[in-house]
PDB file of C-alpha atoms and ligand atoms in Angstrom:
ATOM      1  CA  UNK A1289       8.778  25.531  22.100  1.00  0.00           C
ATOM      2  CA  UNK A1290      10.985  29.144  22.443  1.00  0.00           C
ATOM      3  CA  UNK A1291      13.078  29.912  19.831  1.00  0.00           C
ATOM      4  CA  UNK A1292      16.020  28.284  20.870  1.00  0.00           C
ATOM      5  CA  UNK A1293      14.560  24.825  21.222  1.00  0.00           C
ATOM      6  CA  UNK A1294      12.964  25.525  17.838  1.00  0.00           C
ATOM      7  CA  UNK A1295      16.073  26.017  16.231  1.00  0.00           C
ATOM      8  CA  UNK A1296      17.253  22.897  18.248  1.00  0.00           C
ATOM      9  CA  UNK A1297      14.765  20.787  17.203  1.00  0.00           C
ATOM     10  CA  UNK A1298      15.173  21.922  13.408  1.00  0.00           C
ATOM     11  CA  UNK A1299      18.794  21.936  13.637  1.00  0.00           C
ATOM     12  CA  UNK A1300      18.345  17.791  14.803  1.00  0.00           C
ATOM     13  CA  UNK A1301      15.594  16.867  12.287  1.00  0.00           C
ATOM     14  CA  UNK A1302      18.257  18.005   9.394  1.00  0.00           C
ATOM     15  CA  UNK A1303      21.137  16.162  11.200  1.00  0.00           C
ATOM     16  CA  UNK A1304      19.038  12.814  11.296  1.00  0.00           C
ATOM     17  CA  UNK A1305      18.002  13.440   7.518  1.00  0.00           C
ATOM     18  CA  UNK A1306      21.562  14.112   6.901  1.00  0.00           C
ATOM     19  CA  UNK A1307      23.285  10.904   7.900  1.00  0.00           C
ATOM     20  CA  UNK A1308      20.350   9.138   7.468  1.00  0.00           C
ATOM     21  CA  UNK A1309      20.928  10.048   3.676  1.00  0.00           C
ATOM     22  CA  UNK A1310      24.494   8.284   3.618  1.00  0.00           C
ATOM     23  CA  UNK A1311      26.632  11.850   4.088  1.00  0.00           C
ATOM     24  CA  UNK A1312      28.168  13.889   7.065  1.00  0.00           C
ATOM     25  CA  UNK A1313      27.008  16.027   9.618  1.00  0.00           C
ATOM     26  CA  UNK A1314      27.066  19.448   8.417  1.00  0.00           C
ATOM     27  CA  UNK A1315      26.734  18.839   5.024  1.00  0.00           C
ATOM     28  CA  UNK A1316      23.308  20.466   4.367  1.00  0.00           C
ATOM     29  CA  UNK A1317      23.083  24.154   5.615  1.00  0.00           C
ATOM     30  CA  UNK A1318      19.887  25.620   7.324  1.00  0.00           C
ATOM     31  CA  UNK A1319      18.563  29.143   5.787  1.00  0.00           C
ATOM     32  CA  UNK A1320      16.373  30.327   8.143  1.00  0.00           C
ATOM     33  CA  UNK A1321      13.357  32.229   6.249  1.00  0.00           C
ATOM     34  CA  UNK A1322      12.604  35.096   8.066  1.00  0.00           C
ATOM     35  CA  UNK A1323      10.296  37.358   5.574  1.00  0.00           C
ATOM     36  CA  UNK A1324       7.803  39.298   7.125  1.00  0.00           C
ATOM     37  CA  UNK A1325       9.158  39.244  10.537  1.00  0.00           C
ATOM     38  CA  UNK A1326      11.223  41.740  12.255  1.00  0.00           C
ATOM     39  CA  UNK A1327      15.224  42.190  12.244  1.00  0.00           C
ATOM     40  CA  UNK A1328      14.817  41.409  15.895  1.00  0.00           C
ATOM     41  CA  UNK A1329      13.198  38.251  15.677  1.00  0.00           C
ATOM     42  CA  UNK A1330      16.723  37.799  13.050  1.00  0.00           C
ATOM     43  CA  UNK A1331      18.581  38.902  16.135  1.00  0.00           C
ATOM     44  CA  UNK A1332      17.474  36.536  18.242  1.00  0.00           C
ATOM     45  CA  UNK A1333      18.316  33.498  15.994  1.00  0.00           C
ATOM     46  CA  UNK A1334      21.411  35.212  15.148  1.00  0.00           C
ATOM     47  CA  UNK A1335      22.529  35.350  19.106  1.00  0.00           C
ATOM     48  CA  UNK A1336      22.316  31.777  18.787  1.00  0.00           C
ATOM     49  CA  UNK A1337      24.670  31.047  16.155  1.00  0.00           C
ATOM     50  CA  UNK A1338      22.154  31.130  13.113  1.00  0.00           C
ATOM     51  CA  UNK A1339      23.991  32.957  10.133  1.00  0.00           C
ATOM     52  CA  UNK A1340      22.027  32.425   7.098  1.00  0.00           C
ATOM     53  CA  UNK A1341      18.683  34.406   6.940  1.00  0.00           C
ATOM     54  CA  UNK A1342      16.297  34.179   3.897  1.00  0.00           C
ATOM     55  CA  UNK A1343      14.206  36.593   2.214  1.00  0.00           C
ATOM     56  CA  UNK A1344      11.713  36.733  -0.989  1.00  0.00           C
ATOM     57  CA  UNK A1345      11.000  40.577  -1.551  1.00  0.00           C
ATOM     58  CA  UNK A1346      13.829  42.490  -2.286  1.00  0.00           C
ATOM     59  CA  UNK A1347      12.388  45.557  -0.293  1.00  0.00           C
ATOM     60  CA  UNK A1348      11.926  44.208   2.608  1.00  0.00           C
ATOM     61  CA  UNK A1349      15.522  42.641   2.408  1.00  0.00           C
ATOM     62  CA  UNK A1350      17.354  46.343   2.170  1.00  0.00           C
ATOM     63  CA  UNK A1351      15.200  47.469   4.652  1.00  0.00           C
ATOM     64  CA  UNK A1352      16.487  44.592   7.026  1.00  0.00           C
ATOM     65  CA  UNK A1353      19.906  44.370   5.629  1.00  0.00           C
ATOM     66  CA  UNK A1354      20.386  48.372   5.830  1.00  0.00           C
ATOM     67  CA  UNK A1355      19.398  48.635   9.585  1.00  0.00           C
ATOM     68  CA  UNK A1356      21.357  45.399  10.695  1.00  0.00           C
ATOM     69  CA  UNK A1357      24.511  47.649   8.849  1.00  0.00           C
ATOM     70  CA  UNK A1358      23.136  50.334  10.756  1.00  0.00           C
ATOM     71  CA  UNK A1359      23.381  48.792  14.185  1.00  0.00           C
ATOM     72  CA  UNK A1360      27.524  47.738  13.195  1.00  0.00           C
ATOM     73  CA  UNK A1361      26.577  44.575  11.644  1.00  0.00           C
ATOM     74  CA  UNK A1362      26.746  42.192  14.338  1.00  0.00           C
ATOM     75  CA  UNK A1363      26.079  39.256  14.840  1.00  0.00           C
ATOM     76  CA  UNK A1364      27.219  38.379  11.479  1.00  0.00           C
ATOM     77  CA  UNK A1365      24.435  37.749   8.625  1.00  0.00           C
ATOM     78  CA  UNK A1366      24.894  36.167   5.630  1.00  0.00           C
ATOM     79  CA  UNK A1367      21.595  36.857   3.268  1.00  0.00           C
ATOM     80  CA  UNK A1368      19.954  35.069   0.930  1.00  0.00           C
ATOM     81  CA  UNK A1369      17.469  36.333  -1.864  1.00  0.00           C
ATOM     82  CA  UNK A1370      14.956  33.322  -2.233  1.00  0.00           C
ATOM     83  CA  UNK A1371      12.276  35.047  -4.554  1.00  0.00           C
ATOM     84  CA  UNK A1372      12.029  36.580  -8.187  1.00  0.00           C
ATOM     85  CA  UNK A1373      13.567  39.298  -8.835  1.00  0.00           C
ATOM     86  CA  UNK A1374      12.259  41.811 -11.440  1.00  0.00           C
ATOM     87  CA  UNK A1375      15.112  43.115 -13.700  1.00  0.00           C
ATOM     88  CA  UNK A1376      14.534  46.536 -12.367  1.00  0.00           C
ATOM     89  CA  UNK A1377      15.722  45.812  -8.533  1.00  0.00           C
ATOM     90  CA  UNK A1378      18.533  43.469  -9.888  1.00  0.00           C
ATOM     91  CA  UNK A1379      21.157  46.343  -8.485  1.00  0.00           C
ATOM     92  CA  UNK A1380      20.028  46.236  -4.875  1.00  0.00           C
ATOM     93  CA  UNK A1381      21.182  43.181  -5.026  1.00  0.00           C
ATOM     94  CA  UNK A1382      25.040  44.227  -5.465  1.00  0.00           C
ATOM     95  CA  UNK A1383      27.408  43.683  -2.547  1.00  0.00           C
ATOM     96  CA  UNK A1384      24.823  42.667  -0.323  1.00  0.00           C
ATOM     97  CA  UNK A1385      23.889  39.314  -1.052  1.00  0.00           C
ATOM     98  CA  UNK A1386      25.567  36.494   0.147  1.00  0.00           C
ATOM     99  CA  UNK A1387      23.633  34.184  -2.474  1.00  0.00           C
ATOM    100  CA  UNK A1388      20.894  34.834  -4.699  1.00  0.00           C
ATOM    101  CA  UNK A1389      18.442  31.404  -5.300  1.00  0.00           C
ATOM    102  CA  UNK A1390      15.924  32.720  -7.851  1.00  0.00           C
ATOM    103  CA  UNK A1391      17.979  33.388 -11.273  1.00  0.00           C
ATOM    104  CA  UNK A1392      15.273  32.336 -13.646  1.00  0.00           C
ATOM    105  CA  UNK A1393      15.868  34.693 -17.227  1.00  0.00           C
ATOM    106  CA  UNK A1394      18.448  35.446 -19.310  1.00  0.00           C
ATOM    107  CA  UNK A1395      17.332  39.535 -19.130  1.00  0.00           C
ATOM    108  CA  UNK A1396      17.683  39.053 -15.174  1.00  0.00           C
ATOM    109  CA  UNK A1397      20.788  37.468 -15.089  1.00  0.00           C
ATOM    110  CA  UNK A1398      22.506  40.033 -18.251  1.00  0.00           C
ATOM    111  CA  UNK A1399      20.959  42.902 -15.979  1.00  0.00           C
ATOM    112  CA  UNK A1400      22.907  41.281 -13.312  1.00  0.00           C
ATOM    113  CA  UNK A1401      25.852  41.167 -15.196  1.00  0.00           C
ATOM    114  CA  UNK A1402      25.364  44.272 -16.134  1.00  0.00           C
ATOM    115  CA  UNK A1403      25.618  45.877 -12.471  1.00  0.00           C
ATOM    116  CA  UNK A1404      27.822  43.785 -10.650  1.00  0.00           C
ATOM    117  CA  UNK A1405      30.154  44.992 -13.903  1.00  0.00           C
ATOM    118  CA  UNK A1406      29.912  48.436 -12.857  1.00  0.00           C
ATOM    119  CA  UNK A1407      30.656  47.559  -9.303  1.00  0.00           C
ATOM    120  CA  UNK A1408      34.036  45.306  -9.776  1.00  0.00           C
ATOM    121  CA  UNK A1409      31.559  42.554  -8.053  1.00  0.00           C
ATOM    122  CA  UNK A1410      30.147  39.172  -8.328  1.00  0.00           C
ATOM    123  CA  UNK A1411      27.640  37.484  -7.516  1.00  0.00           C
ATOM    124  CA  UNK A1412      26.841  34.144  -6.014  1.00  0.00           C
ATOM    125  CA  UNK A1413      23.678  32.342  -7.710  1.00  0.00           C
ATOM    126  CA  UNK A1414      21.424  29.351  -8.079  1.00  0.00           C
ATOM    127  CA  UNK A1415      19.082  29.015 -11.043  1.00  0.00           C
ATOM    128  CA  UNK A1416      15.666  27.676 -10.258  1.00  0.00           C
ATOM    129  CA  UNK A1417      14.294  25.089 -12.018  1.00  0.00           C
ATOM    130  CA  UNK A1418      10.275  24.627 -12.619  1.00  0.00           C
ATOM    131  CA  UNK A1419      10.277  21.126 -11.409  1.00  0.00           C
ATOM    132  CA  UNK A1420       6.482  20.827 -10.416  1.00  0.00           C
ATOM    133  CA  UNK A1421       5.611  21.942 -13.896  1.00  0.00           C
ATOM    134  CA  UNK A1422       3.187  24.531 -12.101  1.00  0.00           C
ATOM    135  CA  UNK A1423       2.362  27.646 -14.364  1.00  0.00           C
ATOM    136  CA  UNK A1424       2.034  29.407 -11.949  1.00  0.00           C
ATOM    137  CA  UNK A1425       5.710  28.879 -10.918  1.00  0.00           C
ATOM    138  CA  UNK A1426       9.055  31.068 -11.539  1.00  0.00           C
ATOM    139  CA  UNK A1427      11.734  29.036 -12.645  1.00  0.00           C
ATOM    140  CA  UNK A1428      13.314  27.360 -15.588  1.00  0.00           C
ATOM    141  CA  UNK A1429      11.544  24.343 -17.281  1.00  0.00           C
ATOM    142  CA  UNK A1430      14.320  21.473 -16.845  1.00  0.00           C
ATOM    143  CA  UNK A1431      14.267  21.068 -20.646  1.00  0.00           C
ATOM    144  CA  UNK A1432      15.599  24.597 -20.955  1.00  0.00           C
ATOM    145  CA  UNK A1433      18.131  24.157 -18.384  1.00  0.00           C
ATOM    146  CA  UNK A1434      20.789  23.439 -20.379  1.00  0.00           C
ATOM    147  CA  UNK A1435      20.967  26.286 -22.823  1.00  0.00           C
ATOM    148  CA  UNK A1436      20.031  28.604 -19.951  1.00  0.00           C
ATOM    149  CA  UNK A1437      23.087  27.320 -18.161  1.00  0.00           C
ATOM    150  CA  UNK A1438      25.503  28.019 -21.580  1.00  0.00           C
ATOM    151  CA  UNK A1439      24.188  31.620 -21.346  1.00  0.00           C
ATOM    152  CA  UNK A1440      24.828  32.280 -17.964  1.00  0.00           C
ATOM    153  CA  UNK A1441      27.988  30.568 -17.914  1.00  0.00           C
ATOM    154  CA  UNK A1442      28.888  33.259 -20.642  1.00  0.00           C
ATOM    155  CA  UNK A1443      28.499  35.828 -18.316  1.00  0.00           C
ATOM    156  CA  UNK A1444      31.535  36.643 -16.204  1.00  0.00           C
ATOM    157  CA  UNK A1445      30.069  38.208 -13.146  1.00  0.00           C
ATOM    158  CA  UNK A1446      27.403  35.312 -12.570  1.00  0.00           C
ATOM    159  CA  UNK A1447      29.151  32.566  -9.916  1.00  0.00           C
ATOM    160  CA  UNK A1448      26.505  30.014 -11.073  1.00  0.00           C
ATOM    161  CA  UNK A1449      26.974  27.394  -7.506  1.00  0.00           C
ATOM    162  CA  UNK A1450      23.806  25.202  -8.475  1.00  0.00           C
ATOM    163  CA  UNK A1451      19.988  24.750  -8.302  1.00  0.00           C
ATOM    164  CA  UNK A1452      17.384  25.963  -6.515  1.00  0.00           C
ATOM    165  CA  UNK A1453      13.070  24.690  -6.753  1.00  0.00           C
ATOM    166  CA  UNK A1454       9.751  24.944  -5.065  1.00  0.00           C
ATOM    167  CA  UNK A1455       8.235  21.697  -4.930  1.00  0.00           C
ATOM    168  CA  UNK A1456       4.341  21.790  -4.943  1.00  0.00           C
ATOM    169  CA  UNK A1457       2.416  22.752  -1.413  1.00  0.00           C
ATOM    170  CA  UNK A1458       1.450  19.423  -0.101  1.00  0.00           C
ATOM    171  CA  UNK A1459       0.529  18.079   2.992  1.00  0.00           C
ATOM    172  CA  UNK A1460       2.314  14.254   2.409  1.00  0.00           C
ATOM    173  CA  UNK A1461       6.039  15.602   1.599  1.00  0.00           C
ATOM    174  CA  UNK A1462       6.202  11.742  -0.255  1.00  0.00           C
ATOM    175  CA  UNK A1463       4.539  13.209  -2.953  1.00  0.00           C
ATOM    176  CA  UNK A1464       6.822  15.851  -3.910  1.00  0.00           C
ATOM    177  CA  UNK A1465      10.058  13.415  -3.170  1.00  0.00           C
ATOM    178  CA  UNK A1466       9.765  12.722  -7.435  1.00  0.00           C
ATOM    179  CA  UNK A1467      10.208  16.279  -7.329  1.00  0.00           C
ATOM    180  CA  UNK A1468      13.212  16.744  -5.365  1.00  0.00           C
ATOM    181  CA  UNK A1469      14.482  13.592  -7.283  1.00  0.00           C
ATOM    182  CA  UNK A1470      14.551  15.086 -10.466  1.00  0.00           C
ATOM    183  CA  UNK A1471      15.916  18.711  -9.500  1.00  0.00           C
ATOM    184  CA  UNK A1472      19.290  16.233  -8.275  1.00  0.00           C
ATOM    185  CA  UNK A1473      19.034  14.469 -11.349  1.00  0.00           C
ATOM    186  CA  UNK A1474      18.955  17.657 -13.453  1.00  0.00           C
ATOM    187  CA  UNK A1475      22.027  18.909 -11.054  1.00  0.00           C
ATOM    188  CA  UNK A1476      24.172  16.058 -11.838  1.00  0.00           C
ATOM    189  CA  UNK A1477      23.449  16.613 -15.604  1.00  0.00           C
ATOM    190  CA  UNK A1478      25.347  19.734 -15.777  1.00  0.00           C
ATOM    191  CA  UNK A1479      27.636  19.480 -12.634  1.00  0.00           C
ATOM    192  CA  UNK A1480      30.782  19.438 -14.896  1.00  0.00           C
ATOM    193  CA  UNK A1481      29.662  22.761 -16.021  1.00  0.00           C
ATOM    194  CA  UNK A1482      29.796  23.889 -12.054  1.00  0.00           C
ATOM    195  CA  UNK A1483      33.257  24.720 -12.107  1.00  0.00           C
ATOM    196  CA  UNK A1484      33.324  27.428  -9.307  1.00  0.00           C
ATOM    197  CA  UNK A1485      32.183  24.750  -6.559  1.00  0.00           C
ATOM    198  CA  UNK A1486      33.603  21.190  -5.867  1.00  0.00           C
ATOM    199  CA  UNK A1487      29.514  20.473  -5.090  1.00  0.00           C
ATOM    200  CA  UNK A1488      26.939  21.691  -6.273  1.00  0.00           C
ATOM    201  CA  UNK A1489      24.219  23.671  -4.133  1.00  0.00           C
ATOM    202  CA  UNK A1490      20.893  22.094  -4.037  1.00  0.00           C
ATOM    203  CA  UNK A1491      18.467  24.504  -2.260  1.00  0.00           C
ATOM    204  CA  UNK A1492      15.171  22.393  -1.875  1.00  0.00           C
ATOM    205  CA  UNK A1493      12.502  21.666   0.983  1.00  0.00           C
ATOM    206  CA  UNK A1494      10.810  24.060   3.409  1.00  0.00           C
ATOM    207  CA  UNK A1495       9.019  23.171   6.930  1.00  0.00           C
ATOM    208  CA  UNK A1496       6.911  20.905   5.712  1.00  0.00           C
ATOM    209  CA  UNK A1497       9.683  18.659   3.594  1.00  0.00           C
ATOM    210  CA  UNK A1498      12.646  19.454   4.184  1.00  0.00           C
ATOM    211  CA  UNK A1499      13.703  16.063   5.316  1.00  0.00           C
ATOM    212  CA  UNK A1500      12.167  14.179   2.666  1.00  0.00           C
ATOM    213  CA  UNK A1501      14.355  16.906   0.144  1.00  0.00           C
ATOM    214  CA  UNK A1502      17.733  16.032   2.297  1.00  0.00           C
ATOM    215  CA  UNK A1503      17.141  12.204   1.507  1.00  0.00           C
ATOM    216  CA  UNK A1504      17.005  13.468  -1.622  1.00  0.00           C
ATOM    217  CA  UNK A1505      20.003  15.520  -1.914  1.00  0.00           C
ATOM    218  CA  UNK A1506      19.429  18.703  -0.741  1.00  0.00           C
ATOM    219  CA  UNK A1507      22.360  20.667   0.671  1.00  0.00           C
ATOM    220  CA  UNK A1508      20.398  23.657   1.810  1.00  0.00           C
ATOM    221  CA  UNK A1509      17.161  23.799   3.322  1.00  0.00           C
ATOM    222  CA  UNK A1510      14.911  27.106   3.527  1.00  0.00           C
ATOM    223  CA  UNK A1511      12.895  26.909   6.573  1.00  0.00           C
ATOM    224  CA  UNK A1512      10.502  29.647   7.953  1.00  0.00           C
ATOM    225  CA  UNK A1513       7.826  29.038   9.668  1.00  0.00           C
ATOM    226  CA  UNK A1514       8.541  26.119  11.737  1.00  0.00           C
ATOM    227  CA  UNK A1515      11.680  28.381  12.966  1.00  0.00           C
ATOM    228  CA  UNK A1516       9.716  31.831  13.014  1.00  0.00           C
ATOM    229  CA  UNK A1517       5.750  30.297  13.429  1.00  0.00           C
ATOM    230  CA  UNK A1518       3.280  31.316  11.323  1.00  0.00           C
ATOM    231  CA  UNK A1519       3.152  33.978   8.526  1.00  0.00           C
ATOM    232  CA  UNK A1520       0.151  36.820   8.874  1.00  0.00           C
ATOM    233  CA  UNK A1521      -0.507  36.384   5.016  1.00  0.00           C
ATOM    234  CA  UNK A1522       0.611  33.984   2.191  1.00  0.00           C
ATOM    235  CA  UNK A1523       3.588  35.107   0.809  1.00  0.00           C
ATOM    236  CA  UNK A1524       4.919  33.761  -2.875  1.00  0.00           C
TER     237      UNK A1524
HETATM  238  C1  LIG B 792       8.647  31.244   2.387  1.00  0.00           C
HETATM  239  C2  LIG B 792       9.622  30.435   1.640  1.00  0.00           C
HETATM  240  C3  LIG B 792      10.241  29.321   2.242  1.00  0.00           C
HETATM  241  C4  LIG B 792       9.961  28.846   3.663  1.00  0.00           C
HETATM  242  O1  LIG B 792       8.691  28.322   3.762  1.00  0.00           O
HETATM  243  P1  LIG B 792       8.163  27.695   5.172  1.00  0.00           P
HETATM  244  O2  LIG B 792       7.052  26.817   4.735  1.00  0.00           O
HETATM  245  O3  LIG B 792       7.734  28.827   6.003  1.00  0.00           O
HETATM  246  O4  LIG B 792       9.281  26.935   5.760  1.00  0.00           O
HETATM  247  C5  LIG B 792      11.192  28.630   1.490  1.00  0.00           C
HETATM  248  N1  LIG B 792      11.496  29.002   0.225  1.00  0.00           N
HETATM  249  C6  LIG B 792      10.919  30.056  -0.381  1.00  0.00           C
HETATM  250  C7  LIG B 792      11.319  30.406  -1.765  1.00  0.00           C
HETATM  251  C8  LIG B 792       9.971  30.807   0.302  1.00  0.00           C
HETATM  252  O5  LIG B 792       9.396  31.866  -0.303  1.00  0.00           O
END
């Protein structure tokens, strides 16, 4: 498949998942994931409509997001950070991101605060939630969730929209559905707290399960390689 019939074909699989799982068409946005590839493969998508780009290092972000300003900032682009952040990049993030997925400490998120303050900004943000139970995993552990969400709510900068996770590599996505299941659950627990968003963001599934996260409630999706193809190393 070329990338347009890629897109296509991705763009199909999440309508199907989408009304299959009782709700409209449109209701789950696509992020494509385009770290380690060029701004011009981004181009390409982006000449086809695609708006939302992911990416996990915050380097290689600026670099992208600085040379698509460069070149007048068309098409459009909105970004996403999908991967920890350490405290001390927190204000590259500031007036370039359209939505940050990986808040997952209290330091991060006052550091944040701290220079979105200075800049008269906010910020847009999911918190990820731990729901494999992985060590080796970033992300709040879902019985933390709740006090973590009282301290970030304190924090006036932070537009806390919902929840983001990385269910376990797998290569049956039934086995992570549980997964998926419980970041929804955990979303519904504090959705009255979600007061900046009439529903709240659920960023879950990647190529291999995104449609088994949709049935489960996703309303974003973060694909990359089945849009892009394959990745020349394994990135976090
Ligand atoms: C790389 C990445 C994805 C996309 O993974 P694919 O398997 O290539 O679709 C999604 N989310 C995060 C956080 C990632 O780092």
């Amino acid at each position: 498949m070329n990338q347009e019939e890629r897109l296509f074909d991705i763009q199909d699989k999440i309508k199907s998942a989408t009304l299959t799982s009782g709700r409209k068409e449109g209701d789950v946005e696509l992020v494509a994931v385009s770290k380690t590839f060029p701004l011009e493969d981004i181009l390409s998508f982006a000449h086809l409509g695609q708006v939302d780009f992911g990416e996990n290092k915050v380097q290689e972000f600026v670099h992208k997001a600085n040379e698509h300003h460069e070149m007048g900032g068309t098409p459009p682009i909105s970004w996403h950070l999908i991967g920890h952040l350490q405290r001390n990049k927190a204000k590259e993030l500031v007036g370039r991101v359209h939505l940050f997925h990986a808040l997952d400490s209290l330091r991060l998120a006052t550091a944040l605060n701290h220079h979105l303050e200075d800049a008269s900004q906010t910020l847009s943000c999911l918190i990820q939630v731990n729901v494999s139970g992985e060590e080796s995993k970033f992300g709040m552990e879902p019985a933390e969730l709740n006090q973590f969400m009282d301290s970030v709510l304190a924090l006036p900068r932070l537009r806390v929209e919902g929840l983001m996770t990385l269910a376990s590599p797998t290569e049956n996505p039934e086995e992570v559905r549980p997964q998926f299941a419980l970041l929804r659950t955990l979303s519904e627990s504090v959705r009255d707290r979600l007061t900046f968003v009439s529903t709240p963001t659920l960023s879950m599934g990647m190529s291999s399960d995104f449609e088994v996260a949709i049935e489960e409630g996703a309303t974003l999706v973060r694909v990359g390689s089945s849009l892009f193809g394959g990745r020349s190393y394994v990135s976090a």
